[in-house]
Amino acid sequence: MSPVEMSPLHTFELGDKGQASQAVGITPEGKVIAGGQASGLFMIDPQTGKRELLHDSAGRSRWTIKVSPSGLEAVVIMGNSVVTLWDLESHVLIDERDLLSNVADAAWMRGEDHALAGATGGLFVVELEEEGSWNRLVKDVPYCATASVGNRAAASLDGGQVELWRPGYRKNGKNIHVLSGHQGNVETMAFAPTGELLACGDQAGNVLLWSPQRRRLLHTLELHKGAVKSLAFSPRSRRLLTGGVDGNVVLYDLPTQTVIRSEQAHKGGVNQVSWIKDGTLGVSCGQDGTVKVWELPGQAPAPVYSPLRTYEPGDLIDHPTFGEGEIESVQEVPAQS
């Protein structure tokens, strides 16, 4: 299948021309949180275009935005080392702290009471319920990207290695495995919502799909020319939205292993991509100072499980107990005599 070009539904200018829009996040009601290099932190309604300034730049030149799984709060990295916590219902800043080390990325961890932050000075667990509290899991080793879902977490080091971590209940954690195989640093990573896949984008333009449970590489996707800067799974884990320094936004279909949409979206490169609501809309931001909302094609539902059918590994099903997902293995039931 040849990739189809897509056109943005909305384009929002964020700040002065030539100043990058660096981060986006999505609230439960589908509003876009966007951080601009010189303009500040905004809340944008993608339907009306109305913008609300949450925080001005105040000399901070870099933003990273991560919305909690419940959608009630957001961790926002402002500038180099300052990590803030925002209430998305009231649009109020709850807490602000300085990790005293340049933070590259952060991810919410189990229970939504702490976050995993990768920085030039190591790997941190930031306690979100205790003001000013954080713990350094690894010291003096630079980390590039982090990701977490449920009881699984991952962090990438300079050089392309990806560590799998088991989050602790408070300030602890355990490194349980190392995944190797990337060309250059891993710039971005994301778990599928169900946790069965981990996608990692590297400097060579490749996205590697891993099974964190089996700890093995499943697929290598060559999606970009140059570094992959951001990626995100669809809400049903069946599609992957990616953005790179080549300026392209790519929509990849996992069941068919095909690129179904591709667009030269941002001049100078894409900084972050995300999904809105039910997976029919996506959003991207880039070095050209714009935030764009994209209409994405719908995806057919997985067939409902039937005990009368014969299944093979790789088949998609909608199971009444385990939900929608891909079959990893099958077991033959001995015939009864």
Coordinates of N, CA and C in Angstrom, one line a residue, residues 93-323:
L93 N -0.7 25.5 38.3 CA 0.6 24.9 38.6 C 0.6 24.5 40.1
I94 N 0.8 23.1 40.3 CA 0.8 22.6 41.6 C 2.1 22.6 42.3
D95 N 3.2 22.2 41.6 CA 4.5 22.1 42.2 C 5.6 22.4 41.2
E96 N 6.7 22.8 41.7 CA 7.8 23.1 40.8 C 9.1 22.7 41.6
R97 N 10.0 22.0 40.9 CA 11.3 21.7 41.5 C 12.4 21.6 40.5
D98 N 13.6 21.8 41.0 CA 14.8 21.8 40.2 C 15.6 20.5 40.5
L99 N 15.9 19.7 39.5 CA 16.7 18.5 39.7 C 18.2 18.7 39.6
L100 N 18.6 20.0 39.3 CA 20.0 20.4 39.2 C 20.7 19.6 38.2
S101 N 20.0 19.1 37.1 CA 20.6 18.4 36.0 C 19.7 18.5 34.8
N102 N 20.3 18.7 33.6 CA 19.5 18.9 32.4 C 18.6 17.7 32.1
V103 N 17.3 17.9 32.2 CA 16.4 16.8 32.0 C 16.0 16.7 30.5
A104 N 16.2 15.4 30.0 CA 15.8 15.2 28.6 C 14.4 14.7 28.4
D105 N 13.9 13.9 29.3 CA 12.6 13.3 29.2 C 12.0 12.9 30.5
A106 N 10.7 12.7 30.6 CA 10.1 12.2 31.8 C 8.9 11.3 31.5
A107 N 8.6 10.4 32.4 CA 7.4 9.5 32.1 C 6.7 9.2 33.4
W108 N 5.4 9.2 33.4 CA 4.6 8.9 34.6 C 4.8 7.4 34.9
M109 N 4.9 7.1 36.2 CA 5.0 5.7 36.7 C 3.8 5.3 37.4
R110 N 3.8 4.0 37.8 CA 2.6 3.3 38.3 C 2.1 4.1 39.6
G111 N 0.8 4.2 39.6 CA 0.1 4.9 40.7 C 0.0 6.4 40.5
E112 N 0.6 6.9 39.5 CA 0.6 8.4 39.2 C 1.0 9.2 40.4
D113 N 1.9 8.7 41.3 CA 2.4 9.5 42.4 C 3.9 9.8 42.2
H114 N 4.5 9.3 41.1 CA 5.9 9.6 40.9 C 6.2 9.5 39.4
A115 N 7.3 10.1 38.9 CA 7.7 10.1 37.5 C 9.1 9.7 37.4
L116 N 9.4 9.1 36.2 CA 10.8 8.7 35.9 C 11.4 9.8 35.0
A117 N 12.5 10.3 35.4 CA 13.1 11.4 34.6 C 14.5 11.0 34.2
G118 N 14.8 11.1 32.9 CA 16.2 10.9 32.4 C 16.9 12.2 32.2
A119 N 18.1 12.3 32.7 CA 18.8 13.6 32.6 C 20.3 13.4 32.4
T120 N 21.1 14.4 32.1 CA 22.5 14.3 31.9 C 23.2 13.8 33.1
G121 N 22.6 14.0 34.3 CA 23.3 13.6 35.5 C 22.8 12.3 36.1
G122 N 22.0 11.5 35.3 CA 21.5 10.2 35.7 C 20.0 10.0 35.5
L123 N 19.5 9.0 36.2 CA 18.1 8.6 36.1 C 17.5 8.9 37.5
F124 N 16.4 9.7 37.5 CA 15.7 10.1 38.7 C 14.3 9.6 38.8
V125 N 13.9 9.3 40.1 CA 12.5 9.2 40.4 C 12.0 10.4 41.1
V126 N 11.0 11.1 40.6 CA 10.5 12.3 41.2 C 9.2 12.0 41.9
E127 N 9.2 12.3 43.2 CA 8.0 12.0 44.0 C 7.1 13.2 43.8
L128 N 5.9 12.9 43.4 CA 4.9 14.0 43.0 C 4.0 14.4 44.1
E129 N 3.9 13.6 45.2 CA 3.1 13.9 46.3 C 3.8 14.6 47.5
E130 N 5.1 14.6 47.4 CA 5.9 15.2 48.4 C 6.7 16.3 47.8
E131 N 6.5 17.5 48.3 CA 7.1 18.7 47.7 C 8.6 18.6 47.7
G132 N 9.2 18.8 46.5 CA 10.7 18.9 46.5 C 11.4 17.6 46.6
S133 N 10.7 16.4 46.6 CA 11.3 15.1 46.9 C 11.7 14.4 45.6
W134 N 12.9 13.9 45.5 CA 13.3 13.1 44.3 C 14.5 12.2 44.8
N135 N 14.7 11.1 44.0 CA 15.7 10.2 44.3 C 16.5 9.8 43.0
R136 N 17.8 9.7 43.1 CA 18.6 9.4 41.9 C 18.9 7.9 41.9
L137 N 18.3 7.2 40.9 CA 18.5 5.8 40.8 C 19.9 5.5 40.2
V138 N 20.3 6.2 39.2 CA 21.7 6.1 38.6 C 22.3 7.4 38.5
K139 N 23.6 7.5 38.9 CA 24.3 8.8 39.1 C 25.4 8.9 38.0
D140 N 25.4 10.1 37.4 CA 26.5 10.5 36.5 C 26.6 9.7 35.2
V141 N 25.4 9.2 34.8 CA 25.3 8.6 33.5 C 24.2 9.3 32.7
P142 N 24.4 9.8 31.5 CA 23.4 10.5 30.8 C 22.3 9.6 30.2
Y143 N 21.1 10.0 30.4 CA 19.9 9.3 29.9 C 19.2 10.2 28.9
C144 N 18.6 9.6 27.8 CA 18.0 10.4 26.7 C 16.5 10.4 26.7
A145 N 15.9 9.3 27.0 CA 14.4 9.1 26.9 C 13.9 8.2 27.9
T146 N 12.7 8.3 28.3 CA 12.0 7.4 29.3 C 10.6 7.1 28.8
A147 N 10.1 6.0 29.3 CA 8.7 5.6 29.0 C 8.2 4.7 30.1
S148 N 6.9 4.6 30.3 CA 6.4 3.8 31.4 C 4.9 3.5 31.1
V149 N 4.5 2.3 31.5 CA 3.0 1.9 31.5 C 2.9 0.8 32.5
G150 N 1.8 0.9 33.3 CA 1.6 -0.1 34.3 C 2.8 -0.4 35.2
N151 N 3.2 -1.6 35.2 CA 4.4 -2.0 36.1 C 5.6 -2.1 35.2
R152 N 5.7 -1.5 34.1 CA 6.9 -1.5 33.2 C 7.4 -0.1 32.9
A153 N 8.7 0.0 32.9 CA 9.3 1.3 32.6 C 10.6 1.0 31.7
A154 N 11.0 2.0 31.0 CA 12.2 1.9 30.2 C 12.9 3.2 30.1
A155 N 14.2 3.2 30.0 CA 15.1 4.4 29.9 C 16.2 4.1 29.0
S156 N 16.6 5.1 28.1 CA 17.7 4.9 27.2 C 18.9 5.7 27.6
L157 N 20.1 5.1 27.4 CA 21.3 5.8 27.7 C 22.0 6.2 26.4
D158 N 23.0 7.1 26.5 CA 23.8 7.5 25.4 C 24.4 6.3 24.8
G159 N 24.4 6.1 23.5 CA 25.0 5.0 22.8 C 24.0 4.0 22.3
G160 N 22.7 4.1 22.7 CA 21.7 3.3 22.1 C 21.1 2.2 22.9
Q161 N 21.7 2.0 24.1 CA 21.1 0.9 24.9 C 19.8 1.3 25.6
V162 N 18.9 0.4 25.7 CA 17.6 0.7 26.4 C 17.5 -0.2 27.6
E163 N 17.3 0.3 28.8 CA 17.1 -0.4 30.0 C 15.7 -0.6 30.3
L164 N 15.3 -1.9 30.7 CA 14.0 -2.1 31.2 C 14.0 -2.1 32.7
W165 N 13.1 -1.3 33.3 CA 13.0 -1.1 34.8 C 11.7 -1.7 35.3
R166 N 11.8 -2.1 36.5 CA 10.5 -2.4 37.3 C 10.4 -1.3 38.3
P167 N 9.4 -0.5 38.1 CA 9.2 0.7 39.1 C 8.9 0.2 40.5
G168 N 9.5 0.9 41.4 CA 9.2 0.7 42.8 C 8.0 1.5 43.2
Y169 N 7.4 1.1 44.4 CA 6.2 1.8 44.9 C 6.5 3.2 45.4
R170 N 7.7 3.5 45.8 CA 8.0 4.8 46.3 C 9.2 5.4 45.4
K171 N 10.4 5.4 46.0 CA 11.5 6.0 45.3 C 12.5 5.0 44.7
N172 N 12.0 3.8 44.7 CA 13.0 2.7 44.3 C 12.7 2.2 42.8
G173 N 13.5 1.4 42.3 CA 13.3 0.8 41.0 C 14.4 -0.3 40.8
K174 N 14.2 -1.2 39.9 CA 15.1 -2.2 39.6 C 15.4 -2.4 38.1
N175 N 16.6 -2.3 37.7 CA 17.0 -2.6 36.3 C 16.9 -4.1 36.1
I176 N 16.1 -4.5 35.2 CA 15.9 -6.0 35.0 C 16.4 -6.5 33.7
H177 N 16.7 -5.6 32.7 CA 17.2 -6.1 31.4 C 17.7 -5.0 30.6
V178 N 18.6 -5.2 29.6 CA 19.1 -4.3 28.7 C 18.8 -4.7 27.3
L179 N 18.2 -3.9 26.4 CA 18.0 -4.2 25.0 C 19.0 -3.4 24.2
S180 N 19.7 -4.2 23.3 CA 20.7 -3.6 22.4 C 20.3 -3.8 21.0
G181 N 20.7 -2.9 20.1 CA 20.4 -3.1 18.7 C 20.2 -1.8 17.9
H182 N 20.2 -0.6 18.6 CA 20.0 0.6 17.9 C 21.3 1.2 17.4
Q183 N 21.1 2.0 16.3 CA 22.2 2.7 15.7 C 22.2 4.2 16.2
G184 N 23.0 4.5 17.1 CA 23.0 5.8 17.7 C 22.1 5.9 18.9
N185 N 22.0 7.1 19.5 CA 21.1 7.3 20.6 C 19.7 7.0 20.3
V186 N 19.0 6.5 21.3 CA 17.5 6.4 21.3 C 16.9 7.8 21.7
E187 N 16.3 8.5 20.8 CA 15.8 9.8 21.1 C 14.4 9.8 21.7
T188 N 13.6 8.8 21.5 CA 12.2 8.8 22.0 C 11.8 7.3 22.1
M189 N 10.8 7.1 23.0 CA 10.3 5.8 23.2 C 8.9 5.8 23.8
A190 N 8.1 4.8 23.6 CA 6.7 4.7 24.1 C 6.3 3.3 24.2
F191 N 5.6 3.0 25.3 CA 4.9 1.7 25.4 C 3.5 1.8 24.7
A192 N 3.1 0.6 24.2 CA 1.7 0.5 23.8 C 0.8 0.6 25.0
P193 N -0.4 1.1 24.9 CA -1.3 1.3 26.1 C -1.5 0.0 26.9
T194 N -1.4 -1.2 26.1 CA -1.6 -2.5 26.8 C -0.3 -3.0 27.3
G195 N 0.8 -2.4 27.0 CA 2.1 -2.8 27.6 C 2.8 -3.9 26.8
E196 N 2.2 -4.4 25.8 CA 2.8 -5.6 25.1 C 3.9 -5.2 24.1
L197 N 4.0 -3.9 23.7 CA 5.0 -3.5 22.8 C 5.7 -2.2 23.3
L198 N 7.0 -2.1 23.0 CA 7.8 -0.9 23.3 C 8.4 -0.5 22.0
A199 N 8.1 0.8 21.6 CA 8.7 1.3 20.4 C 9.8 2.3 20.7
C200 N 10.9 2.2 20.1 CA 12.1 3.1 20.4 C 12.6 3.7 19.0
G201 N 12.7 5.0 19.0 CA 13.2 5.7 17.8 C 14.6 6.2 18.0
D202 N 15.5 6.0 17.0 CA 16.9 6.3 17.2 C 17.3 7.4 16.2
Q203 N 18.6 7.8 16.3 CA 19.2 8.8 15.5 C 19.3 8.4 14.0
A204 N 19.3 7.1 13.7 CA 19.5 6.7 12.3 C 18.1 6.7 11.6
G205 N 17.0 7.1 12.2 CA 15.7 7.2 11.6 C 14.9 5.9 11.7
N206 N 15.4 4.9 12.5 CA 14.7 3.7 12.6 C 13.8 3.6 13.9
V207 N 12.7 2.9 13.8 CA 11.9 2.6 15.0 C 12.0 1.1 15.2
L208 N 12.5 0.7 16.4 CA 12.6 -0.7 16.7 C 11.4 -1.0 17.6
L209 N 10.7 -2.1 17.3 CA 9.6 -2.6 18.1 C 10.0 -3.8 18.9
W210 N 9.9 -3.7 20.2 CA 10.3 -4.7 21.1 C 9.2 -5.4 21.8
S211 N 9.3 -6.6 22.2 CA 8.4 -7.3 23.2 C 9.1 -7.2 24.5
P212 N 8.6 -6.3 25.4 CA 9.3 -6.2 26.7 C 9.2 -7.4 27.6
Q213 N 8.1 -8.1 27.4 CA 7.8 -9.3 28.2 C 8.8 -10.4 27.8
R214 N 9.0 -10.6 26.4 CA 9.9 -11.7 25.9 C 11.3 -11.1 25.8
R215 N 11.4 -9.8 25.9 CA 12.7 -9.1 25.8 C 13.5 -9.4 24.5
R216 N 12.7 -9.3 23.4 CA 13.3 -9.6 22.1 C 12.8 -8.6 21.0
L217 N 13.6 -8.4 20.0 CA 13.2 -7.5 18.9 C 12.2 -8.1 18.0
L218 N 11.1 -7.4 17.7 CA 10.1 -7.9 16.8 C 10.2 -7.4 15.4
H219 N 10.4 -6.1 15.2 CA 10.5 -5.5 13.9 C 11.4 -4.2 13.9
T220 N 12.1 -4.0 12.8 CA 12.8 -2.7 12.6 C 12.2 -2.0 11.5
L221 N 11.7 -0.7 11.8 CA 11.0 0.1 10.8 C 11.8 1.2 10.4
E222 N 12.1 1.4 9.1 CA 12.8 2.5 8.6 C 11.8 3.6 8.1
L223 N 11.6 4.5 9.0 CA 10.5 5.5 8.8 C 10.9 6.9 8.5
H224 N 12.1 7.3 8.9 CA 12.6 8.7 8.7 C 14.0 8.7 8.2
K225 N 14.3 9.9 7.6 CA 15.7 10.2 7.2 C 16.3 11.1 8.3
G226 N 17.1 10.6 9.1 CA 17.6 11.3 10.3 C 16.8 10.9 11.5
A227 N 17.1 11.5 12.6 CA 16.6 11.1 13.9 C 15.1 11.1 14.0
V228 N 14.6 10.1 14.7 CA 13.2 10.0 15.1 C 13.0 10.8 16.4
K229 N 12.2 11.8 16.4 CA 12.1 12.7 17.6 C 11.0 12.4 18.5
S230 N 9.9 11.8 18.0 CA 8.7 11.5 18.8 C 7.9 10.3 18.2
L231 N 7.3 9.6 19.0 CA 6.4 8.5 18.6 C 5.3 8.3 19.6
A232 N 4.2 7.8 19.2 CA 3.0 7.5 20.1 C 2.1 6.5 19.5
F233 N 1.7 5.5 20.3 CA 0.8 4.5 19.9 C -0.6 5.0 20.0
S234 N -1.5 4.5 19.1 CA -2.9 4.9 19.1 C -3.5 4.3 20.4
P235 N -4.7 4.8 20.8 CA -5.3 4.3 22.0 C -5.6 2.8 22.0
R236 N -5.8 2.2 20.8 CA -6.0 0.7 20.7 C -4.8 0.0 20.4
S237 N -3.6 0.6 20.4 CA -2.3 0.0 20.2 C -2.0 -0.6 18.8
R238 N -2.9 -0.2 17.9 CA -2.7 -0.8 16.5 C -2.0 0.1 15.5
R239 N -1.8 1.3 15.9 CA -1.1 2.2 14.9 C -0.1 3.0 15.7
L240 N 0.9 3.5 14.9 CA 2.0 4.3 15.5 C 2.1 5.6 14.7
L241 N 2.2 6.7 15.4 CA 2.4 8.0 14.8 C 3.8 8.4 15.2
T242 N 4.6 8.8 14.2 CA 6.0 9.2 14.4 C 6.3 10.5 13.8
G243 N 7.3 11.2 14.3 CA 7.8 12.5 13.7 C 9.3 12.5 13.8
G244 N 9.9 13.1 12.8 CA 11.4 13.1 12.8 C 12.0 14.5 12.4
V245 N 13.3 14.5 12.4 CA 14.0 15.7 12.0 C 13.9 16.0 10.5
D246 N 13.4 15.1 9.8 CA 13.2 15.3 8.3 C 11.9 16.1 8.1
G247 N 11.1 16.4 9.2 CA 9.9 17.1 9.1 C 8.7 16.3 8.8
N248 N 8.8 15.0 8.6 CA 7.7 14.1 8.3 C 7.0 13.7 9.5
V249 N 5.6 13.6 9.4 CA 4.8 12.9 10.3 C 4.3 11.6 9.6
V250 N 4.5 10.4 10.2 CA 4.2 9.2 9.5 C 3.2 8.4 10.4
L251 N 2.2 7.8 9.7 CA 1.2 7.0 10.4 C 1.4 5.5 9.9
Y252 N 1.8 4.7 10.8 CA 2.2 3.3 10.5 C 1.1 2.3 11.1
D253 N 0.7 1.4 10.3 CA -0.3 0.4 10.7 C 0.4 -0.9 11.1
L254 N 0.3 -1.3 12.4 CA 1.0 -2.4 12.9 C 0.5 -3.7 12.4
P255 N -0.8 -4.0 12.3 CA -1.3 -5.3 11.9 C -0.8 -5.6 10.4
T256 N -0.9 -4.6 9.5 CA -0.5 -4.8 8.1 C 0.9 -4.5 7.8
Q257 N 1.6 -3.9 8.8 CA 3.0 -3.5 8.7 C 3.3 -2.6 7.5
T258 N 2.4 -1.6 7.4 CA 2.5 -0.7 6.2 C 2.4 0.8 6.7
V259 N 3.1 1.7 5.9 CA 2.9 3.1 6.2 C 1.6 3.5 5.4
I260 N 0.6 4.0 6.1 CA -0.6 4.4 5.5 C -0.8 5.9 5.2
R261 N -0.1 6.7 6.0 CA -0.1 8.1 5.8 C 1.3 8.7 6.0
S262 N 1.7 9.7 5.2 CA 3.0 10.3 5.4 C 2.8 11.8 4.9
E263 N 3.4 12.7 5.6 CA 3.3 14.1 5.3 C 4.5 14.9 5.7
Q264 N 5.0 15.7 4.8 CA 6.0 16.7 5.2 C 5.3 17.8 6.0
A265 N 5.4 17.7 7.3 CA 4.5 18.5 8.2 C 5.1 19.8 8.7
H266 N 6.4 19.8 9.0 CA 7.0 20.9 9.7 C 8.4 21.2 9.1
K267 N 8.6 22.4 8.7 CA 9.9 22.8 8.2 C 10.9 22.9 9.3
G268 N 12.0 22.2 9.2 CA 13.0 22.2 10.2 C 12.9 21.0 11.1
G269 N 11.9 20.2 11.1 CA 11.8 19.0 11.9 C 10.5 19.0 12.8
V270 N 10.1 17.8 13.1 CA 9.0 17.6 14.1 C 9.6 17.3 15.5
N271 N 9.0 18.0 16.5 CA 9.5 17.8 17.8 C 8.7 16.8 18.6
Q272 N 7.4 16.8 18.4 CA 6.5 15.9 19.2 C 5.2 15.6 18.4
V273 N 4.7 14.3 18.6 CA 3.4 13.9 18.1 C 2.6 13.3 19.2
S274 N 1.3 13.3 19.0 CA 0.4 12.7 20.0 C -0.9 12.4 19.4
W275 N -1.8 11.7 20.1 CA -3.1 11.3 19.6 C -4.1 12.1 20.4
I276 N -5.3 12.4 19.8 CA -6.4 13.1 20.4 C -7.6 12.1 20.5
K277 N -8.1 12.0 21.8 CA -9.3 11.2 22.1 C -9.3 9.8 21.6
D278 N -10.1 9.5 20.6 CA -10.4 8.1 20.2 C -9.4 7.6 19.1
G279 N -8.4 8.4 18.8 CA -7.5 7.9 17.7 C -7.9 8.3 16.3
T280 N -8.8 9.2 16.2 CA -9.2 9.7 14.8 C -8.5 11.0 14.5
L281 N -7.9 11.6 15.5 CA -7.1 12.9 15.3 C -5.7 12.8 15.9
G282 N -4.8 13.4 15.3 CA -3.4 13.4 15.8 C -3.0 14.9 15.9
V283 N -1.9 15.1 16.6 CA -1.4 16.5 16.7 C 0.2 16.4 16.6
S284 N 0.7 17.5 16.0 CA 2.2 17.5 15.9 C 2.6 19.0 16.1
C285 N 3.9 19.1 16.6 CA 4.5 20.5 16.7 C 5.9 20.4 16.2
G286 N 6.4 21.6 15.7 CA 7.7 21.5 15.0 C 8.5 22.8 15.2
Q287 N 9.7 22.7 14.5 CA 10.7 23.8 14.5 C 10.2 25.0 13.8
D288 N 9.1 24.9 13.0 CA 8.6 26.1 12.3 C 7.7 26.9 13.2
G289 N 7.5 26.5 14.4 CA 6.7 27.3 15.3 C 5.2 27.1 15.3
T290 N 4.8 26.0 14.6 CA 3.4 25.7 14.4 C 3.0 24.4 15.2
V291 N 1.7 24.3 15.5 CA 1.1 23.1 16.0 C 0.0 22.8 15.0
K292 N 0.0 21.5 14.6 CA -1.0 21.1 13.6 C -1.8 19.9 14.1
V293 N -3.1 20.0 13.8 CA -4.1 18.9 14.1 C -4.4 18.1 12.8
W294 N -4.3 16.8 12.8 CA -4.4 16.0 11.7 C -5.6 15.0 11.8
E295 N -6.4 14.9 10.7 CA -7.5 13.9 10.7 C -6.9 12.6 10.2
L296 N -7.0 11.5 11.0 CA -6.4 10.2 10.7 C -7.5 9.2 10.3
P297 N -7.2 8.3 9.4 CA -8.3 7.4 9.0 C -8.6 6.4 10.1
G298 N -9.9 6.0 10.2 CA -10.3 5.1 11.2 C -9.8 3.7 11.0
Q299 N -9.8 2.9 12.0 CA -9.3 1.5 11.9 C -10.4 0.5 12.3
A300 N -10.5 -0.5 11.5 CA -11.5 -1.5 11.7 C -11.3 -2.2 13.0
P301 N -12.4 -2.5 13.7 CA -12.3 -3.2 15.0 C -11.8 -4.6 14.9
A302 N -11.2 -5.1 15.9 CA -10.7 -6.5 15.9 C -11.9 -7.4 16.0
P303 N -11.8 -8.6 15.4 CA -13.0 -9.5 15.5 C -13.1 -10.0 16.9
V304 N -14.4 -10.2 17.3 CA -14.7 -10.7 18.6 C -14.3 -12.2 18.7
Y305 N -13.7 -12.5 19.9 CA -13.2 -13.9 20.1 C -14.3 -14.9 20.0
S306 N -14.1 -16.0 19.4 CA -15.0 -17.1 19.4 C -14.3 -18.4 19.7
P307 N -14.8 -19.2 20.6 CA -14.2 -20.5 21.0 C -14.3 -21.5 19.9
L308 N -15.0 -21.2 18.8 CA -15.2 -22.1 17.7 C -14.2 -21.9 16.6
R309 N -13.4 -20.8 16.7 CA -12.5 -20.4 15.7 C -11.1 -21.0 16.0
T310 N -10.3 -21.2 15.0 CA -8.9 -21.6 15.2 C -8.0 -20.3 15.0
Y311 N -7.1 -20.0 16.0 CA -6.3 -18.8 15.9 C -4.8 -19.2 15.8
E312 N -4.1 -18.2 15.2 CA -2.6 -18.3 15.1 C -1.9 -17.1 15.7
P313 N -0.7 -17.3 16.1 CA 0.0 -16.1 16.7 C 0.0 -14.9 15.7
G314 N -0.2 -13.7 16.2 CA -0.3 -12.6 15.3 C -1.7 -12.1 15.0
D315 N -2.7 -13.0 15.2 CA -4.1 -12.7 14.9 C -4.6 -11.7 16.0
L316 N -5.4 -10.7 15.5 CA -6.0 -9.7 16.4 C -7.4 -10.2 16.9
I317 N -7.7 -10.1 18.2 CA -9.0 -10.5 18.6 C -9.4 -9.5 19.7
D318 N -10.8 -9.5 19.9 CA -11.4 -8.7 21.0 C -11.9 -9.7 22.0
H319 N -11.2 -10.0 23.1 CA -11.5 -11.0 24.0 C -12.4 -10.4 25.2
P320 N -13.4 -11.1 25.6 CA -14.3 -10.6 26.6 C -13.6 -10.4 28.0
T321 N -12.5 -11.1 28.2 CA -11.8 -11.0 29.5 C -10.6 -10.1 29.4
F322 N -9.8 -10.3 28.4 CA -8.5 -9.6 28.2 C -8.5 -8.4 27.3
G323 N -9.6 -8.2 26.7 CA -9.7 -7.0 25.8 C -9.1 -7.2 24.4

